[in-house]
Short mmCIF file of C-alpha atoms (C1' of nucleotides) in Angstrom, two decimals:
data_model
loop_
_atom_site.label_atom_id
_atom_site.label_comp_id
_atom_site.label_asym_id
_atom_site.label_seq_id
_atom_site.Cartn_x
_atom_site.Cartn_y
_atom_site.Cartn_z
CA UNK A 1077 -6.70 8.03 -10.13
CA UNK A 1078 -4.86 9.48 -7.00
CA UNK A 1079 -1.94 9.23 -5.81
CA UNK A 1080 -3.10 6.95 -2.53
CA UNK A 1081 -5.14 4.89 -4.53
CA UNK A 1082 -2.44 3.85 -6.89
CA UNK A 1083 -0.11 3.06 -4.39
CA UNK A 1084 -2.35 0.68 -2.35
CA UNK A 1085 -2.42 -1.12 -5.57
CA UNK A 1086 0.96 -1.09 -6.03
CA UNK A 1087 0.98 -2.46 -1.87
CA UNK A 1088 0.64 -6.13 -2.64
CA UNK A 1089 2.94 -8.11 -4.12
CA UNK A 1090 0.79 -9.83 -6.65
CA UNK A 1091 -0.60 -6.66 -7.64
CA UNK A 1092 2.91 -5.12 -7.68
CA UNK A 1093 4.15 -7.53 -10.21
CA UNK A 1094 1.43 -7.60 -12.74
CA UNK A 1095 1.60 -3.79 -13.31
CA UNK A 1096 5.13 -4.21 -13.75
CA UNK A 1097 4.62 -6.75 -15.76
CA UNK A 1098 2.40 -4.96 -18.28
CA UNK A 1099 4.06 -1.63 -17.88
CA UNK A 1100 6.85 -3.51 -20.14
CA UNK A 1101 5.16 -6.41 -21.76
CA UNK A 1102 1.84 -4.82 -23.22
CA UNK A 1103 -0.06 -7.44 -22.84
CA UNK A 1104 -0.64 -11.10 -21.18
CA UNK A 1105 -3.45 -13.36 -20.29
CA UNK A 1106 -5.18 -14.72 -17.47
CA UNK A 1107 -3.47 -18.11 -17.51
CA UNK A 1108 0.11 -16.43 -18.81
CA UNK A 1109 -0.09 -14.52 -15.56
CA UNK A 1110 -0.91 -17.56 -13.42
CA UNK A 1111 1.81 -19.37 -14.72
CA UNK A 1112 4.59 -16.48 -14.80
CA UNK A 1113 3.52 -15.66 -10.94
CA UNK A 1114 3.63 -19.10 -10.12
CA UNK A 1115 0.35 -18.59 -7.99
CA UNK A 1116 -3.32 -20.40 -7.96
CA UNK A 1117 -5.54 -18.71 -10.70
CA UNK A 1118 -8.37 -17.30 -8.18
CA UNK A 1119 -5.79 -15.13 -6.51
CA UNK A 1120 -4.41 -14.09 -9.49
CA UNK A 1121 -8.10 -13.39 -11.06
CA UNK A 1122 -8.56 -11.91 -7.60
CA UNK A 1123 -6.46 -9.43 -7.75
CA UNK A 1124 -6.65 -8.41 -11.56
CA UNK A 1125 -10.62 -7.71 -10.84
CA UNK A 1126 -9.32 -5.25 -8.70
CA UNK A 1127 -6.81 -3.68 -10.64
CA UNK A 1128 -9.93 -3.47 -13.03
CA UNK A 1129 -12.17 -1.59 -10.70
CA UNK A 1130 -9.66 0.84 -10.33
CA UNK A 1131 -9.49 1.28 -13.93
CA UNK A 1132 -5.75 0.26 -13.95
CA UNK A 1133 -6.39 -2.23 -16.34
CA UNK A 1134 -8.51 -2.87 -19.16
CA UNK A 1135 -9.62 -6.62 -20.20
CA UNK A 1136 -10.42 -8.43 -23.33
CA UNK A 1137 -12.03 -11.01 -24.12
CA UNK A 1138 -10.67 -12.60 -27.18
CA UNK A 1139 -12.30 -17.02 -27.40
CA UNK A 1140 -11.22 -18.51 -24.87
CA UNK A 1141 -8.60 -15.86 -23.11
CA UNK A 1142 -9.11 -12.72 -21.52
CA UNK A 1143 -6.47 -10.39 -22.08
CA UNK A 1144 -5.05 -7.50 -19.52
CA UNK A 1145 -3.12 -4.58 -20.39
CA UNK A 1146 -2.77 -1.20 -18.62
CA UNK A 1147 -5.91 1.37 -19.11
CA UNK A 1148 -5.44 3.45 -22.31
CA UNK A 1149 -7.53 6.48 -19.89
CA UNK A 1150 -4.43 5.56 -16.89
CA UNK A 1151 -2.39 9.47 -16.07
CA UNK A 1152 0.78 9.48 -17.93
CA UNK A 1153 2.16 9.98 -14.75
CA UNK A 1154 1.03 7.03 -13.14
CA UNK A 1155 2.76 5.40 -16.54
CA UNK A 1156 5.73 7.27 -16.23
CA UNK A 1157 6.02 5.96 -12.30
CA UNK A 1158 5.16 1.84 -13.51
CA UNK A 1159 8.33 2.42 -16.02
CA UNK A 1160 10.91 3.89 -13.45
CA UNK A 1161 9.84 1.27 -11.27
CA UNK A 1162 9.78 -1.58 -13.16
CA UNK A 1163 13.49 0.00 -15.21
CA UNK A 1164 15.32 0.61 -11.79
CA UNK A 1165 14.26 -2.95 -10.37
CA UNK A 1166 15.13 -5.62 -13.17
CA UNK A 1167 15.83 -8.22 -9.97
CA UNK A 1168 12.07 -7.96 -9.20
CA UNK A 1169 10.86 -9.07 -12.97
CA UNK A 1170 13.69 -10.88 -14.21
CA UNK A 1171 12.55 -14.50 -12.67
CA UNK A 1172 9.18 -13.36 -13.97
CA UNK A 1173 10.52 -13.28 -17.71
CA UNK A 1174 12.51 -16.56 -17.04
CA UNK A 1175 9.04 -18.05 -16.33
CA UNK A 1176 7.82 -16.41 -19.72
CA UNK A 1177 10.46 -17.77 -21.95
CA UNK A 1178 10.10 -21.40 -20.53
CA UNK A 1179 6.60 -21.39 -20.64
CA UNK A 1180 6.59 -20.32 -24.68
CA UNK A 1181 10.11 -23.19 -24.99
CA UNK A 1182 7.78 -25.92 -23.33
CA UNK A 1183 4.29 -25.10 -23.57
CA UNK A 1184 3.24 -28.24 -21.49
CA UNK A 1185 5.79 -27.77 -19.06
CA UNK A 1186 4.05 -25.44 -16.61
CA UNK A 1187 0.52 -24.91 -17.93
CA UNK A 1188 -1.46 -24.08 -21.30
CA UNK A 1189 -1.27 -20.90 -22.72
CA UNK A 1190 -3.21 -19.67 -25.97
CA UNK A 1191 -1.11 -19.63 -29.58
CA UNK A 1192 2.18 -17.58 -29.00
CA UNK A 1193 2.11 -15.28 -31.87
CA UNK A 1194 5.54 -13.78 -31.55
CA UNK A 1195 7.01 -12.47 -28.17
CA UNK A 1196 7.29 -9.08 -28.30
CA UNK B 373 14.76 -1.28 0.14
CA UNK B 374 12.16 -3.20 -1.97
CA UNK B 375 9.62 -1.19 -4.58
CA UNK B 376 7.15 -3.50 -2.49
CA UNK B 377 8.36 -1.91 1.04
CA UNK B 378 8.35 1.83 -0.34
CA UNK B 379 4.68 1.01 -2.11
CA UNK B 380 3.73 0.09 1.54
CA UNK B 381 4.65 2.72 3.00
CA UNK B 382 2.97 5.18 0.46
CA UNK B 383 -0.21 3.32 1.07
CA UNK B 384 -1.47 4.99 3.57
CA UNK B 385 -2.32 8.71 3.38
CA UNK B 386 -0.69 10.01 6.52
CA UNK B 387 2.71 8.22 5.41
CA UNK B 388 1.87 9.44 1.69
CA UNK B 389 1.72 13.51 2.22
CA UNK B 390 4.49 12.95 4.76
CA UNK B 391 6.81 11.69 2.31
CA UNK B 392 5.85 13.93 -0.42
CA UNK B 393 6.00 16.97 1.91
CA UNK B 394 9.77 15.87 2.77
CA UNK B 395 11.03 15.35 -0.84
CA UNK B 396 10.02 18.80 -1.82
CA UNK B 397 10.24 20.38 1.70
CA UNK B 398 13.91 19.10 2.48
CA UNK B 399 12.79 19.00 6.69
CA UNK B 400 10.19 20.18 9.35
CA UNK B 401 10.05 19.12 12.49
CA UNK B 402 7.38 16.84 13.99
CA UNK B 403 5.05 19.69 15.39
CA UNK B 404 5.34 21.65 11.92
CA UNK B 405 3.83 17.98 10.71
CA UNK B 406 1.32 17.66 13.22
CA UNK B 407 -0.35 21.33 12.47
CA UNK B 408 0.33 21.10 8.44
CA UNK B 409 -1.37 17.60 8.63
CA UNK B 410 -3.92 18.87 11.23
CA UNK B 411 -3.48 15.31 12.85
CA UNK B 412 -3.04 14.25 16.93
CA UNK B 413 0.38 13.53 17.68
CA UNK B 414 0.65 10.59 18.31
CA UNK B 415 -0.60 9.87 14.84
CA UNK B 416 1.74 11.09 12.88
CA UNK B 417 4.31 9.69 15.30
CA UNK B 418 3.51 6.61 15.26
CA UNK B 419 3.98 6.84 11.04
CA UNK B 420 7.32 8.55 11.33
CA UNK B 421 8.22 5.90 13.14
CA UNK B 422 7.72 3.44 10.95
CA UNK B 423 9.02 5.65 8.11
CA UNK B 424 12.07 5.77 10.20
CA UNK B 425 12.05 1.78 10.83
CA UNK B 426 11.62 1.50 6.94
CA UNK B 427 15.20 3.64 6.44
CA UNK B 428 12.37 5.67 4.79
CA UNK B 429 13.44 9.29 7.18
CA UNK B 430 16.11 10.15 9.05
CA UNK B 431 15.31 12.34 11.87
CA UNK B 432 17.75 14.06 14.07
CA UNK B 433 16.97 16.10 17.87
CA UNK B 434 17.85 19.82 17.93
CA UNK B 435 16.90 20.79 21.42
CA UNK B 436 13.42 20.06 22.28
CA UNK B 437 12.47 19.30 17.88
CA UNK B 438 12.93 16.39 16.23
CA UNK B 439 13.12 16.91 12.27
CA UNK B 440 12.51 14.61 10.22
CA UNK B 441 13.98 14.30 6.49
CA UNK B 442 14.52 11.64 3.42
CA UNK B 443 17.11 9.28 4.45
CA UNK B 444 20.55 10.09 2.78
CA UNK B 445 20.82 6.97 1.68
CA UNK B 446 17.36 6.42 -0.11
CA UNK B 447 17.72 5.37 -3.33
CA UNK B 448 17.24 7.43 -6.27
CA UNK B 449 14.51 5.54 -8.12
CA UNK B 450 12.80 6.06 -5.15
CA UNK B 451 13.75 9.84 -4.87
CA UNK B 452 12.70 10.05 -8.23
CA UNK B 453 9.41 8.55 -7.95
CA UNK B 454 8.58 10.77 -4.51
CA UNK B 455 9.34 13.91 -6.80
CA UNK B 456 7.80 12.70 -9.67
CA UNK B 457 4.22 12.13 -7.82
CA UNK B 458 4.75 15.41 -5.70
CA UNK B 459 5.06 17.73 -8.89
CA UNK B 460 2.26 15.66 -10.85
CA UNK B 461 -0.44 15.94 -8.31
CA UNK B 462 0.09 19.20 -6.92
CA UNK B 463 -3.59 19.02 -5.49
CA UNK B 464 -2.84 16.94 -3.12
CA UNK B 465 0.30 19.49 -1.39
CA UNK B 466 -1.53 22.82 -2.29
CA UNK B 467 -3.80 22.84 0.83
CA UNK B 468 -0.62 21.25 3.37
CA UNK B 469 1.53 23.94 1.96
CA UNK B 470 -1.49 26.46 2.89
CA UNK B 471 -1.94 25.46 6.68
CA UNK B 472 2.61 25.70 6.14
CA UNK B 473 1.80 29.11 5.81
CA UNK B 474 -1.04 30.39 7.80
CA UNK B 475 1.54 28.80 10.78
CA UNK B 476 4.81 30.87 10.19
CA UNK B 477 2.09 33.75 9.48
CA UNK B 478 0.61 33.36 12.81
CA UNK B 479 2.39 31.08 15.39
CA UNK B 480 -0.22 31.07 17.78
CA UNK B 481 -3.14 29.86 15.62
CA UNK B 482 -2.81 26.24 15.03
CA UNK B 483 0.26 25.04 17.56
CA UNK B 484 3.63 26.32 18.94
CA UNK B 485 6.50 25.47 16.56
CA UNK B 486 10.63 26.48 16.47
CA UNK B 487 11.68 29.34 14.97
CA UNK B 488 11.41 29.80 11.59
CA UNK B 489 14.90 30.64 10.15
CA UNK B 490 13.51 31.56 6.50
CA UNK B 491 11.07 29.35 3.63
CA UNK B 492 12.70 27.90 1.57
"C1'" DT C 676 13.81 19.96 41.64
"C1'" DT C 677 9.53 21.06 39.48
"C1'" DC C 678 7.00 22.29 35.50
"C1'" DA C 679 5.91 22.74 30.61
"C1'" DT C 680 6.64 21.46 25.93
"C1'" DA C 681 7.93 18.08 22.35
"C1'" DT C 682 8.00 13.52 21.02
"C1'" DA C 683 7.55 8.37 21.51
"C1'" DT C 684 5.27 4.16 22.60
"C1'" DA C 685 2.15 0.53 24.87
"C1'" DT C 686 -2.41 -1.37 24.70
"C1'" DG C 687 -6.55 -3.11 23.36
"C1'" DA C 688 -10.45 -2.28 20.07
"C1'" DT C 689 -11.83 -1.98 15.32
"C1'" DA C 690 -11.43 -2.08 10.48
"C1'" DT C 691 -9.35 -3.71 6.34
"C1'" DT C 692 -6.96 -7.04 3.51
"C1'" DT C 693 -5.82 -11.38 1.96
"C1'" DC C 694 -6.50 -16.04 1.42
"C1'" DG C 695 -8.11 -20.95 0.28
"C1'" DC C 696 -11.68 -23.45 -1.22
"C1'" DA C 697 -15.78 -24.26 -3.54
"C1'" DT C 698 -18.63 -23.01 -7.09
"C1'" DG C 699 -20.41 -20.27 -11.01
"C1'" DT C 700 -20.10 -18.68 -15.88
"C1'" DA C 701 -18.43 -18.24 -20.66
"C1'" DA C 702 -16.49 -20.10 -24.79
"C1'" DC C 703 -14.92 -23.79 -27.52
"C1'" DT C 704 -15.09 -28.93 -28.94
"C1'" DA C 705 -16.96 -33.30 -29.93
"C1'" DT D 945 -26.20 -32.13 -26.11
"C1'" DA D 946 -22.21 -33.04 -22.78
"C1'" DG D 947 -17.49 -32.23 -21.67
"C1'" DT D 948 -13.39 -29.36 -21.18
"C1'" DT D 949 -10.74 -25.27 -20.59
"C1'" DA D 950 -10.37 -20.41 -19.05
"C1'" DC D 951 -11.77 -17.23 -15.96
"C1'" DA D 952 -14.65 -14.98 -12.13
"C1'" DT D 953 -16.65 -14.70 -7.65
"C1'" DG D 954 -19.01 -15.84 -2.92
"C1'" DC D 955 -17.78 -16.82 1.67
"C1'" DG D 956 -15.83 -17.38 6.09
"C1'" DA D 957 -11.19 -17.63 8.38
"C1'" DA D 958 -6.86 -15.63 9.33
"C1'" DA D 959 -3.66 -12.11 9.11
"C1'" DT D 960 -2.63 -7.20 9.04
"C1'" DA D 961 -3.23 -2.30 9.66
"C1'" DT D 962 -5.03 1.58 11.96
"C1'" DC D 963 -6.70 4.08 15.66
"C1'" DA D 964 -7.74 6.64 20.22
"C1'" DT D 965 -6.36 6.94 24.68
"C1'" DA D 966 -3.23 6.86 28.22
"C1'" DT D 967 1.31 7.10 29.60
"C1'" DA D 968 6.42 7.41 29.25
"C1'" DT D 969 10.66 9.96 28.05
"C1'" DA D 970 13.58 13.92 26.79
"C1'" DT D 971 14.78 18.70 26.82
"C1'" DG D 972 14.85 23.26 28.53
"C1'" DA D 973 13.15 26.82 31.72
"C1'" DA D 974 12.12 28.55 36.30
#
DNA sequence: TTCATATATATGATATTTCGCATGTAACTA
DNA sequence: TAGTTACATGCGAAATATCATATATATGAA
């Protein structure tokens, strides 16, 4: 993974916020993601096969879901630059999390979502 | 300045080594850039500019140079990440830091440039 | 003033990215 | 089996980025 590489992934907004995103959270799905971003699931799905070919993330398939999370090959300094990031810009995810924690309140409210085990 | 606005601007590899050569370099002048990147001039121009437009760079004229370093008042997050990526993929410096070199070795063989004071 | 060097920018061509929309596929349910 | 939900992808349009070339400006020297 090289440095230029990385950053054009980090270059897009949507792109920008999921990495974020999973740099703290560990783990969403598919139609978490849609609903958190507030954006139409083929972009979303867009953009996470991309993050894929990159090997930035790594999906699961687990029924009906398809889980992302960040590659367990990804440098640990490409980790260590996703934490400072995401740490030293709380504005950018906060309404992100807000999104989270309503969606697990009122499960109908914004879309489905699979079985909320516990929030981490 | 956003983490989506500095991600841009690392995006493109020009803009990337320039930035990376500044937060470990401290300054060079636009020529010095020109022969370490072995790139036209107007090229890299045209990126400092937008560096500069970014409040990326600060550049200042002393007599016919114009040097070009990190903005005083960049934050540190993103100081931190510039250093972070510089000393974690020293690959990508090694050969800039050679043509550095080979220059204040022998003026003459790639371009003109000011007088070197002393490396740093 | 004229010339040379250092740097900046305008312009139009080309390449890349992003998007919406439609459609395809996979897994579960009835 | 058919229907529904979750996700992926093909495709053309629109937006954006990048580039080479030519030219403009600034400084210092002659």
């Amino acid at each position: 993974m090289s440095p230029l590489q990385l950053f054009k992934c980090l270059a897009e907004d949507t792109r920008l916020k999921i990495l974020l995103l999973l740099s703290e959270h560990g783990e969403l799905c598919v139609c978490e993601l849609t609903c958190v971003l507030e954006l139409s699931q083929p972009k979303v799905s867009r953009h996470l096969a991309e993050l894929r070919k990159c090997a930035l993330l790594a999906d699961e398939r687990r029924g009906k879901w398809v889980y992302y999370r960040l590659n367990d090959t990804l440098a640990d300094w490409a980790r260590e630059l996703l934490a400072l990031t995401a740490a030293r810009n709380p504005d950018l995810l906060a309404p992100l999390y807000q999104n989270l924690q309503r969606m697990h309140d009122k499960p109908q409210s914004l879309c489905s979502q699979p079985a909320s085990e516990e929030s981490s």
